[in-house]
């Protein structure tokens, strides 16, 4: 698919980043974030025009390099064709509030949404939970509705604060990153940590919460930039194996064992 009159591919840097963002969508699907055609990742336009957002009516697993539209921060479509997601204000207002963030993700990842539908706080019970050692994962409970208005987007961004992820009560999650790998790992590790915590609480075993200082030191030890790149590369290899066998558009539940 090629959008007519689109100029963004004239800038190779944008095209390269959007190719990685497309892969991040498909990786997130494999890691439990898929929910029909819902869920999306955005990229701050490097020229200050606004944000690139995945177009609507596509599953995370179906996103390819040119499946993006350029919006300004007021939601006006500047480039590309296709449906604008209703929840664009969630992305726009987080990007407005967080100059350190270049990428925003939103999904209905199952176990994270289970956690967000309770009063349970995400804890660093396993290595994936340690990813959130410094800022934790706040909850946005002002509404359980989807974030389709600017005021709700502003409120969600305020609830996120300086954290990397946000539980949206009875709805889903939002997560951020300065780079594509950081964005993807934040989403993946959030869902893995939530699943572990749900399993732990379901087991009836008394949970043991690690010392906060030790947890922060553990983050520094196990998640340096080199390790983050290694993990991102792993998830890309896994995506390549899956798509080599079955093509683009594969969901987590359709995978054969061992992939």
PDB file of C-alpha atoms in Angstrom:
ATOM      1  CA  UNK A   1       0.000   0.000   0.000  1.00  0.00           C
ATOM      2  CA  UNK A   2       1.264   3.512  -0.829  1.00  0.00           C
ATOM      3  CA  UNK A   3      -0.437   6.755   0.133  1.00  0.00           C
ATOM      4  CA  UNK A   4      -0.761   9.236  -2.695  1.00  0.00           C
ATOM      5  CA  UNK A   5       0.796  12.695  -2.273  1.00  0.00           C
ATOM      6  CA  UNK A   6       2.559  11.649   0.930  1.00  0.00           C
ATOM      7  CA  UNK A   7       5.927  13.299   1.418  1.00  0.00           C
ATOM      8  CA  UNK A   8       7.178  11.657   4.577  1.00  0.00           C
ATOM      9  CA  UNK A   9       9.150   8.970   2.778  1.00  0.00           C
ATOM     10  CA  UNK A  10      11.263  11.763   1.297  1.00  0.00           C
ATOM     11  CA  UNK A  11      12.894  11.921   4.721  1.00  0.00           C
ATOM     12  CA  UNK A  12      14.748   8.640   5.136  1.00  0.00           C
ATOM     13  CA  UNK A  13      15.046   9.070   8.890  1.00  0.00           C
ATOM     14  CA  UNK A  14      11.263   9.185   9.372  1.00  0.00           C
ATOM     15  CA  UNK A  15      10.734   6.211   7.081  1.00  0.00           C
ATOM     16  CA  UNK A  16      13.340   4.208   9.000  1.00  0.00           C
ATOM     17  CA  UNK A  17      11.778   4.993  12.373  1.00  0.00           C
ATOM     18  CA  UNK A  18       8.268   4.182  11.140  1.00  0.00           C
ATOM     19  CA  UNK A  19       9.523   0.820   9.887  1.00  0.00           C
ATOM     20  CA  UNK A  20      10.687   0.063  13.425  1.00  0.00           C
ATOM     21  CA  UNK A  21       7.426   1.370  14.886  1.00  0.00           C
ATOM     22  CA  UNK A  22       5.510  -0.963  12.571  1.00  0.00           C
ATOM     23  CA  UNK A  23       7.610  -3.883  13.789  1.00  0.00           C
ATOM     24  CA  UNK A  24       6.999  -2.813  17.383  1.00  0.00           C
ATOM     25  CA  UNK A  25       3.233  -3.066  16.765  1.00  0.00           C
ATOM     26  CA  UNK A  26       3.617  -6.622  15.472  1.00  0.00           C
ATOM     27  CA  UNK A  27       5.946  -7.616  18.313  1.00  0.00           C
ATOM     28  CA  UNK A  28       3.464  -6.253  20.856  1.00  0.00           C
ATOM     29  CA  UNK A  29       0.741  -8.418  19.297  1.00  0.00           C
ATOM     30  CA  UNK A  30       2.918 -11.502  19.774  1.00  0.00           C
ATOM     31  CA  UNK A  31       3.549 -10.499  23.382  1.00  0.00           C
ATOM     32  CA  UNK A  32      -0.080 -10.293  24.450  1.00  0.00           C
ATOM     33  CA  UNK A  33      -1.176  -6.759  23.513  1.00  0.00           C
ATOM     34  CA  UNK A  34      -3.518  -7.594  20.648  1.00  0.00           C
ATOM     35  CA  UNK A  35      -7.253  -6.908  20.816  1.00  0.00           C
ATOM     36  CA  UNK A  36      -8.837  -7.040  17.360  1.00  0.00           C
ATOM     37  CA  UNK A  37      -8.071  -3.732  15.589  1.00  0.00           C
ATOM     38  CA  UNK A  38      -7.615  -1.792  18.822  1.00  0.00           C
ATOM     39  CA  UNK A  39      -4.282  -0.538  20.133  1.00  0.00           C
ATOM     40  CA  UNK A  40      -1.794   1.870  18.583  1.00  0.00           C
ATOM     41  CA  UNK A  41       1.680   3.382  18.858  1.00  0.00           C
ATOM     42  CA  UNK A  42       2.598   6.966  17.979  1.00  0.00           C
ATOM     43  CA  UNK A  43       5.870   8.687  17.087  1.00  0.00           C
ATOM     44  CA  UNK A  44       6.684  12.342  17.721  1.00  0.00           C
ATOM     45  CA  UNK A  45       7.359  14.017  14.379  1.00  0.00           C
ATOM     46  CA  UNK A  46      11.015  15.165  14.428  1.00  0.00           C
ATOM     47  CA  UNK A  47      10.114  18.379  12.592  1.00  0.00           C
ATOM     48  CA  UNK A  48       7.638  19.500  15.233  1.00  0.00           C
ATOM     49  CA  UNK A  49       4.522  19.006  13.134  1.00  0.00           C
ATOM     50  CA  UNK A  50       2.809  16.674  15.594  1.00  0.00           C
ATOM     51  CA  UNK A  51       2.754  12.877  15.709  1.00  0.00           C
ATOM     52  CA  UNK A  52       2.652   9.867  13.431  1.00  0.00           C
ATOM     53  CA  UNK A  53      -0.120   7.467  14.495  1.00  0.00           C
ATOM     54  CA  UNK A  54      -1.047   4.052  13.199  1.00  0.00           C
ATOM     55  CA  UNK A  55      -4.175   4.313  11.054  1.00  0.00           C
ATOM     56  CA  UNK A  56      -7.371   2.659  12.268  1.00  0.00           C
ATOM     57  CA  UNK A  57      -9.031  -0.644  11.333  1.00  0.00           C
ATOM     58  CA  UNK A  58      -5.771  -2.616  11.552  1.00  0.00           C
ATOM     59  CA  UNK A  59      -4.703  -5.101  14.193  1.00  0.00           C
ATOM     60  CA  UNK A  60      -1.317  -4.547  15.796  1.00  0.00           C
ATOM     61  CA  UNK A  61      -0.190  -7.652  13.913  1.00  0.00           C
ATOM     62  CA  UNK A  62      -1.127  -6.120  10.553  1.00  0.00           C
ATOM     63  CA  UNK A  63       0.777  -2.827  10.743  1.00  0.00           C
ATOM     64  CA  UNK A  64       3.349  -2.226   7.997  1.00  0.00           C
ATOM     65  CA  UNK A  65       5.727   0.618   7.257  1.00  0.00           C
ATOM     66  CA  UNK A  66       3.255   2.921   5.495  1.00  0.00           C
ATOM     67  CA  UNK A  67       0.257   2.410   7.794  1.00  0.00           C
ATOM     68  CA  UNK A  68       0.650   5.778   9.535  1.00  0.00           C
ATOM     69  CA  UNK A  69      -0.960   9.190   9.358  1.00  0.00           C
ATOM     70  CA  UNK A  70       0.559  12.469  10.486  1.00  0.00           C
ATOM     71  CA  UNK A  71      -1.554  14.510  12.911  1.00  0.00           C
ATOM     72  CA  UNK A  72      -0.932  17.872  14.459  1.00  0.00           C
ATOM     73  CA  UNK A  73      -1.416  18.128  18.231  1.00  0.00           C
ATOM     74  CA  UNK A  74      -5.013  19.243  17.691  1.00  0.00           C
ATOM     75  CA  UNK A  75      -5.841  16.047  15.809  1.00  0.00           C
ATOM     76  CA  UNK A  76      -5.893  17.458  12.283  1.00  0.00           C
ATOM     77  CA  UNK A  77      -4.638  15.009   9.637  1.00  0.00           C
ATOM     78  CA  UNK A  78      -1.680  16.519   7.797  1.00  0.00           C
ATOM     79  CA  UNK A  79      -0.488  13.537   5.754  1.00  0.00           C
ATOM     80  CA  UNK A  80      -1.601  10.058   4.853  1.00  0.00           C
ATOM     81  CA  UNK A  81      -5.005   8.462   4.461  1.00  0.00           C
ATOM     82  CA  UNK A  82      -7.041   6.154   6.605  1.00  0.00           C
ATOM     83  CA  UNK A  83      -9.078   6.293   9.781  1.00  0.00           C
ATOM     84  CA  UNK A  84      -7.804   8.444  12.647  1.00  0.00           C
ATOM     85  CA  UNK A  85      -8.042   6.550  15.921  1.00  0.00           C
ATOM     86  CA  UNK A  86     -10.534   8.062  18.362  1.00  0.00           C
ATOM     87  CA  UNK A  87      -7.975   8.029  21.158  1.00  0.00           C
ATOM     88  CA  UNK A  88      -5.491  10.334  19.460  1.00  0.00           C
ATOM     89  CA  UNK A  89      -5.785  12.803  22.430  1.00  0.00           C
ATOM     90  CA  UNK A  90      -4.134  10.234  24.712  1.00  0.00           C
ATOM     91  CA  UNK A  91      -1.050  10.279  22.499  1.00  0.00           C
ATOM     92  CA  UNK A  92      -1.046  13.996  21.783  1.00  0.00           C
ATOM     93  CA  UNK A  93      -1.366  15.094  25.400  1.00  0.00           C
ATOM     94  CA  UNK A  94       1.265  12.689  26.708  1.00  0.00           C
ATOM     95  CA  UNK A  95       3.678  13.928  24.047  1.00  0.00           C
ATOM     96  CA  UNK A  96       2.837  17.547  24.921  1.00  0.00           C
ATOM     97  CA  UNK A  97       3.459  16.900  28.620  1.00  0.00           C
ATOM     98  CA  UNK A  98       6.593  14.775  28.249  1.00  0.00           C
ATOM     99  CA  UNK A  99       9.337  16.279  26.050  1.00  0.00           C
ATOM    100  CA  UNK A 100      11.539  13.304  26.999  1.00  0.00           C
ATOM    101  CA  UNK A 101       9.090  10.915  25.305  1.00  0.00           C
ATOM    102  CA  UNK A 102       9.110  10.271  21.559  1.00  0.00           C
ATOM    103  CA  UNK A 103       6.810   7.234  21.428  1.00  0.00           C
ATOM    104  CA  UNK A 104       3.492   6.441  23.087  1.00  0.00           C
ATOM    105  CA  UNK A 105       1.691   3.110  23.068  1.00  0.00           C
ATOM    106  CA  UNK A 106      -1.819   2.136  24.061  1.00  0.00           C
ATOM    107  CA  UNK A 107      -3.286  -1.362  24.202  1.00  0.00           C
ATOM    108  CA  UNK A 108      -5.707  -3.628  26.026  1.00  0.00           C
ATOM    109  CA  UNK A 109      -3.081  -6.147  27.163  1.00  0.00           C
ATOM    110  CA  UNK A 110      -5.045  -8.742  29.139  1.00  0.00           C
ATOM    111  CA  UNK A 111      -3.181  -9.153  32.424  1.00  0.00           C
ATOM    112  CA  UNK A 112      -2.286  -5.485  32.695  1.00  0.00           C
ATOM    113  CA  UNK A 113      -5.951  -4.656  32.195  1.00  0.00           C
ATOM    114  CA  UNK A 114      -6.895  -7.197  34.875  1.00  0.00           C
ATOM    115  CA  UNK A 115      -4.542  -5.404  37.257  1.00  0.00           C
ATOM    116  CA  UNK A 116      -5.947  -2.031  36.259  1.00  0.00           C
ATOM    117  CA  UNK A 117      -9.487  -3.221  36.979  1.00  0.00           C
ATOM    118  CA  UNK A 118      -8.510  -3.759  40.626  1.00  0.00           C
ATOM    119  CA  UNK A 119      -6.906  -1.644  43.326  1.00  0.00           C
ATOM    120  CA  UNK A 120      -3.765  -3.782  43.071  1.00  0.00           C
ATOM    121  CA  UNK A 121      -0.484  -1.920  42.593  1.00  0.00           C
ATOM    122  CA  UNK A 122       2.111  -3.417  40.262  1.00  0.00           C
ATOM    123  CA  UNK A 123       5.026  -4.700  42.332  1.00  0.00           C
ATOM    124  CA  UNK A 124       8.579  -5.763  41.387  1.00  0.00           C
ATOM    125  CA  UNK A 125       7.906  -9.422  42.163  1.00  0.00           C
ATOM    126  CA  UNK A 126       9.952 -10.591  39.154  1.00  0.00           C
ATOM    127  CA  UNK A 127      12.600  -9.181  36.817  1.00  0.00           C
ATOM    128  CA  UNK A 128      10.006  -7.703  34.478  1.00  0.00           C
ATOM    129  CA  UNK A 129       8.438  -5.788  37.346  1.00  0.00           C
ATOM    130  CA  UNK A 130      11.870  -4.398  38.198  1.00  0.00           C
ATOM    131  CA  UNK A 131      11.714  -2.401  34.942  1.00  0.00           C
ATOM    132  CA  UNK A 132       9.327  -0.046  36.770  1.00  0.00           C
ATOM    133  CA  UNK A 133      11.447   0.239  39.946  1.00  0.00           C
ATOM    134  CA  UNK A 134      12.013   3.984  39.872  1.00  0.00           C
ATOM    135  CA  UNK A 135       8.606   5.499  39.063  1.00  0.00           C
ATOM    136  CA  UNK A 136       6.203   2.623  39.531  1.00  0.00           C
ATOM    137  CA  UNK A 137       3.038   2.287  37.453  1.00  0.00           C
ATOM    138  CA  UNK A 138       0.302   4.759  38.439  1.00  0.00           C
ATOM    139  CA  UNK A 139      -3.393   4.236  37.725  1.00  0.00           C
ATOM    140  CA  UNK A 140      -5.741   6.619  35.913  1.00  0.00           C
ATOM    141  CA  UNK A 141      -9.161   6.135  37.525  1.00  0.00           C
ATOM    142  CA  UNK A 142     -10.971   9.331  36.518  1.00  0.00           C
ATOM    143  CA  UNK A 143     -12.912   7.293  33.956  1.00  0.00           C
ATOM    144  CA  UNK A 144     -13.124   3.760  32.621  1.00  0.00           C
ATOM    145  CA  UNK A 145     -14.059   5.160  29.214  1.00  0.00           C
ATOM    146  CA  UNK A 146     -11.759   5.471  26.227  1.00  0.00           C
ATOM    147  CA  UNK A 147      -9.651   8.643  26.076  1.00  0.00           C
ATOM    148  CA  UNK A 148     -11.250  10.554  23.209  1.00  0.00           C
ATOM    149  CA  UNK A 149     -11.232  14.153  24.471  1.00  0.00           C
ATOM    150  CA  UNK A 150      -8.418  16.586  25.086  1.00  0.00           C
ATOM    151  CA  UNK A 151      -9.363  17.095  28.766  1.00  0.00           C
ATOM    152  CA  UNK A 152      -9.212  13.346  29.392  1.00  0.00           C
ATOM    153  CA  UNK A 153      -5.895  13.182  27.518  1.00  0.00           C
ATOM    154  CA  UNK A 154      -4.528  15.976  29.705  1.00  0.00           C
ATOM    155  CA  UNK A 155      -5.745  14.196  32.853  1.00  0.00           C
ATOM    156  CA  UNK A 156      -4.206  10.882  31.766  1.00  0.00           C
ATOM    157  CA  UNK A 157      -0.882  12.587  31.014  1.00  0.00           C
ATOM    158  CA  UNK A 158      -0.975  14.179  34.468  1.00  0.00           C
ATOM    159  CA  UNK A 159      -1.630  10.791  36.075  1.00  0.00           C
ATOM    160  CA  UNK A 160       1.289   9.281  34.140  1.00  0.00           C
ATOM    161  CA  UNK A 161       3.622  11.979  35.443  1.00  0.00           C
ATOM    162  CA  UNK A 162       7.225  10.915  34.950  1.00  0.00           C
ATOM    163  CA  UNK A 163       6.448   7.183  34.833  1.00  0.00           C
ATOM    164  CA  UNK A 164       6.877   4.852  31.871  1.00  0.00           C
ATOM    165  CA  UNK A 165       3.467   3.198  32.038  1.00  0.00           C
ATOM    166  CA  UNK A 166      -0.049   3.916  33.202  1.00  0.00           C
ATOM    167  CA  UNK A 167      -2.895   1.565  34.089  1.00  0.00           C
ATOM    168  CA  UNK A 168      -6.171   2.851  32.634  1.00  0.00           C
ATOM    169  CA  UNK A 169      -8.853   1.597  35.019  1.00  0.00           C
ATOM    170  CA  UNK A 170     -11.148  -1.056  33.461  1.00  0.00           C
ATOM    171  CA  UNK A 171      -9.791  -0.141  30.035  1.00  0.00           C
ATOM    172  CA  UNK A 172      -6.150  -0.891  29.206  1.00  0.00           C
ATOM    173  CA  UNK A 173      -2.699   0.637  29.477  1.00  0.00           C
ATOM    174  CA  UNK A 174      -0.554   3.443  28.121  1.00  0.00           C
ATOM    175  CA  UNK A 175       3.234   3.211  27.954  1.00  0.00           C
ATOM    176  CA  UNK A 176       6.017   5.416  26.659  1.00  0.00           C
ATOM    177  CA  UNK A 177       9.637   5.478  25.560  1.00  0.00           C
ATOM    178  CA  UNK A 178      12.294   7.785  24.221  1.00  0.00           C
ATOM    179  CA  UNK A 179      13.227   5.147  21.621  1.00  0.00           C
ATOM    180  CA  UNK A 180      11.345   2.370  19.842  1.00  0.00           C
ATOM    181  CA  UNK A 181      13.137  -0.376  21.811  1.00  0.00           C
ATOM    182  CA  UNK A 182      12.379   1.343  25.123  1.00  0.00           C
ATOM    183  CA  UNK A 183       8.717   1.747  24.165  1.00  0.00           C
ATOM    184  CA  UNK A 184       8.390  -1.890  23.106  1.00  0.00           C
ATOM    185  CA  UNK A 185      10.194  -3.294  26.145  1.00  0.00           C
ATOM    186  CA  UNK A 186       8.082  -1.166  28.469  1.00  0.00           C
ATOM    187  CA  UNK A 187       4.888  -2.580  26.982  1.00  0.00           C
ATOM    188  CA  UNK A 188       6.191  -6.144  26.935  1.00  0.00           C
ATOM    189  CA  UNK A 189       7.588  -6.072  30.461  1.00  0.00           C
ATOM    190  CA  UNK A 190       4.440  -4.443  31.826  1.00  0.00           C
ATOM    191  CA  UNK A 191       2.303  -7.317  30.563  1.00  0.00           C
ATOM    192  CA  UNK A 192       4.796  -9.973  31.731  1.00  0.00           C
ATOM    193  CA  UNK A 193       5.021  -8.406  35.202  1.00  0.00           C
ATOM    194  CA  UNK A 194       1.231  -8.136  35.457  1.00  0.00           C
ATOM    195  CA  UNK A 195       0.802 -11.762  34.413  1.00  0.00           C
ATOM    196  CA  UNK A 196       3.349 -12.902  36.985  1.00  0.00           C
ATOM    197  CA  UNK A 197       1.618 -10.886  39.702  1.00  0.00           C
ATOM    198  CA  UNK A 198      -1.833 -12.235  38.801  1.00  0.00           C
ATOM    199  CA  UNK A 199      -0.422 -15.783  38.841  1.00  0.00           C
ATOM    200  CA  UNK A 200       1.326 -15.187  42.166  1.00  0.00           C
ATOM    201  CA  UNK A 201      -1.776 -13.781  43.833  1.00  0.00           C
ATOM    202  CA  UNK A 202      -3.914 -16.570  42.337  1.00  0.00           C
ATOM    203  CA  UNK A 203      -1.587 -19.212  43.762  1.00  0.00           C
ATOM    204  CA  UNK A 204      -2.407 -18.199  47.322  1.00  0.00           C
ATOM    205  CA  UNK A 205       1.299 -18.051  48.185  1.00  0.00           C
ATOM    206  CA  UNK A 206       2.209 -15.123  50.432  1.00  0.00           C
ATOM    207  CA  UNK A 207       3.990 -12.611  48.147  1.00  0.00           C
ATOM    208  CA  UNK A 208       7.434 -11.358  49.087  1.00  0.00           C
ATOM    209  CA  UNK A 209       8.155  -7.797  48.038  1.00  0.00           C
ATOM    210  CA  UNK A 210      11.863  -7.069  47.495  1.00  0.00           C
ATOM    211  CA  UNK A 211      13.608  -4.154  49.180  1.00  0.00           C
ATOM    212  CA  UNK A 212      13.060  -0.958  47.113  1.00  0.00           C
ATOM    213  CA  UNK A 213      16.727   0.059  47.129  1.00  0.00           C
ATOM    214  CA  UNK A 214      17.798  -3.412  46.053  1.00  0.00           C
ATOM    215  CA  UNK A 215      15.169  -3.327  43.316  1.00  0.00           C
ATOM    216  CA  UNK A 216      16.545  -0.073  41.902  1.00  0.00           C
ATOM    217  CA  UNK A 217      20.085  -1.456  42.014  1.00  0.00           C
ATOM    218  CA  UNK A 218      18.817  -4.570  40.245  1.00  0.00           C
ATOM    219  CA  UNK A 219      17.310  -2.445  37.485  1.00  0.00           C
ATOM    220  CA  UNK A 220      20.645  -0.698  36.952  1.00  0.00           C
ATOM    221  CA  UNK A 221      22.420  -4.049  36.767  1.00  0.00           C
ATOM    222  CA  UNK A 222      20.096  -5.985  34.466  1.00  0.00           C
ATOM    223  CA  UNK A 223      18.758  -3.246  32.172  1.00  0.00           C
ATOM    224  CA  UNK A 224      21.698  -1.177  30.879  1.00  0.00           C
ATOM    225  CA  UNK A 225      21.438   0.107  27.310  1.00  0.00           C
ATOM    226  CA  UNK A 226      23.394  -2.883  25.959  1.00  0.00           C
ATOM    227  CA  UNK A 227      20.949  -5.337  27.525  1.00  0.00           C
ATOM    228  CA  UNK A 228      17.942  -3.380  26.278  1.00  0.00           C
ATOM    229  CA  UNK A 229      19.294  -3.535  22.736  1.00  0.00           C
ATOM    230  CA  UNK A 230      19.911  -7.267  23.142  1.00  0.00           C
ATOM    231  CA  UNK A 231      16.305  -7.860  24.249  1.00  0.00           C
ATOM    232  CA  UNK A 232      14.914  -5.716  21.416  1.00  0.00           C
ATOM    233  CA  UNK A 233      17.021  -7.698  18.951  1.00  0.00           C
ATOM    234  CA  UNK A 234      15.680 -10.952  20.408  1.00  0.00           C
ATOM    235  CA  UNK A 235      12.067  -9.893  19.957  1.00  0.00           C
ATOM    236  CA  UNK A 236      12.839  -8.898  16.360  1.00  0.00           C
ATOM    237  CA  UNK A 237      14.372 -12.325  15.691  1.00  0.00           C
ATOM    238  CA  UNK A 238      11.253 -13.948  17.117  1.00  0.00           C
ATOM    239  CA  UNK A 239       9.050 -11.788  14.899  1.00  0.00           C
ATOM    240  CA  UNK A 240      11.132 -12.755  11.859  1.00  0.00           C
ATOM    241  CA  UNK A 241      10.753 -16.467  12.663  1.00  0.00           C
ATOM    242  CA  UNK A 242       6.996 -16.175  13.058  1.00  0.00           C
ATOM    243  CA  UNK A 243       6.473 -14.126   9.915  1.00  0.00           C
ATOM    244  CA  UNK A 244       8.776 -16.358   7.870  1.00  0.00           C
ATOM    245  CA  UNK A 245       6.521 -19.279   8.734  1.00  0.00           C
ATOM    246  CA  UNK A 246       3.093 -17.668   8.676  1.00  0.00           C
ATOM    247  CA  UNK A 247       3.353 -14.146   7.279  1.00  0.00           C
ATOM    248  CA  UNK A 248       2.279 -10.785   8.677  1.00  0.00           C
ATOM    249  CA  UNK A 249      -0.943 -10.677  10.663  1.00  0.00           C
ATOM    250  CA  UNK A 250      -0.307 -13.502  13.126  1.00  0.00           C
ATOM    251  CA  UNK A 251      -1.764 -13.150  16.616  1.00  0.00           C
ATOM    252  CA  UNK A 252      -0.309 -14.619  19.781  1.00  0.00           C
ATOM    253  CA  UNK A 253      -3.037 -17.249  20.095  1.00  0.00           C
ATOM    254  CA  UNK A 254      -2.470 -18.591  16.563  1.00  0.00           C
ATOM    255  CA  UNK A 255       1.186 -19.484  17.126  1.00  0.00           C
ATOM    256  CA  UNK A 256       2.273 -23.147  17.155  1.00  0.00           C
ATOM    257  CA  UNK A 257       4.181 -24.322  20.266  1.00  0.00           C
ATOM    258  CA  UNK A 258       7.862 -23.464  20.457  1.00  0.00           C
ATOM    259  CA  UNK A 259       7.889 -20.336  18.293  1.00  0.00           C
TER     260      UNK A 259
END
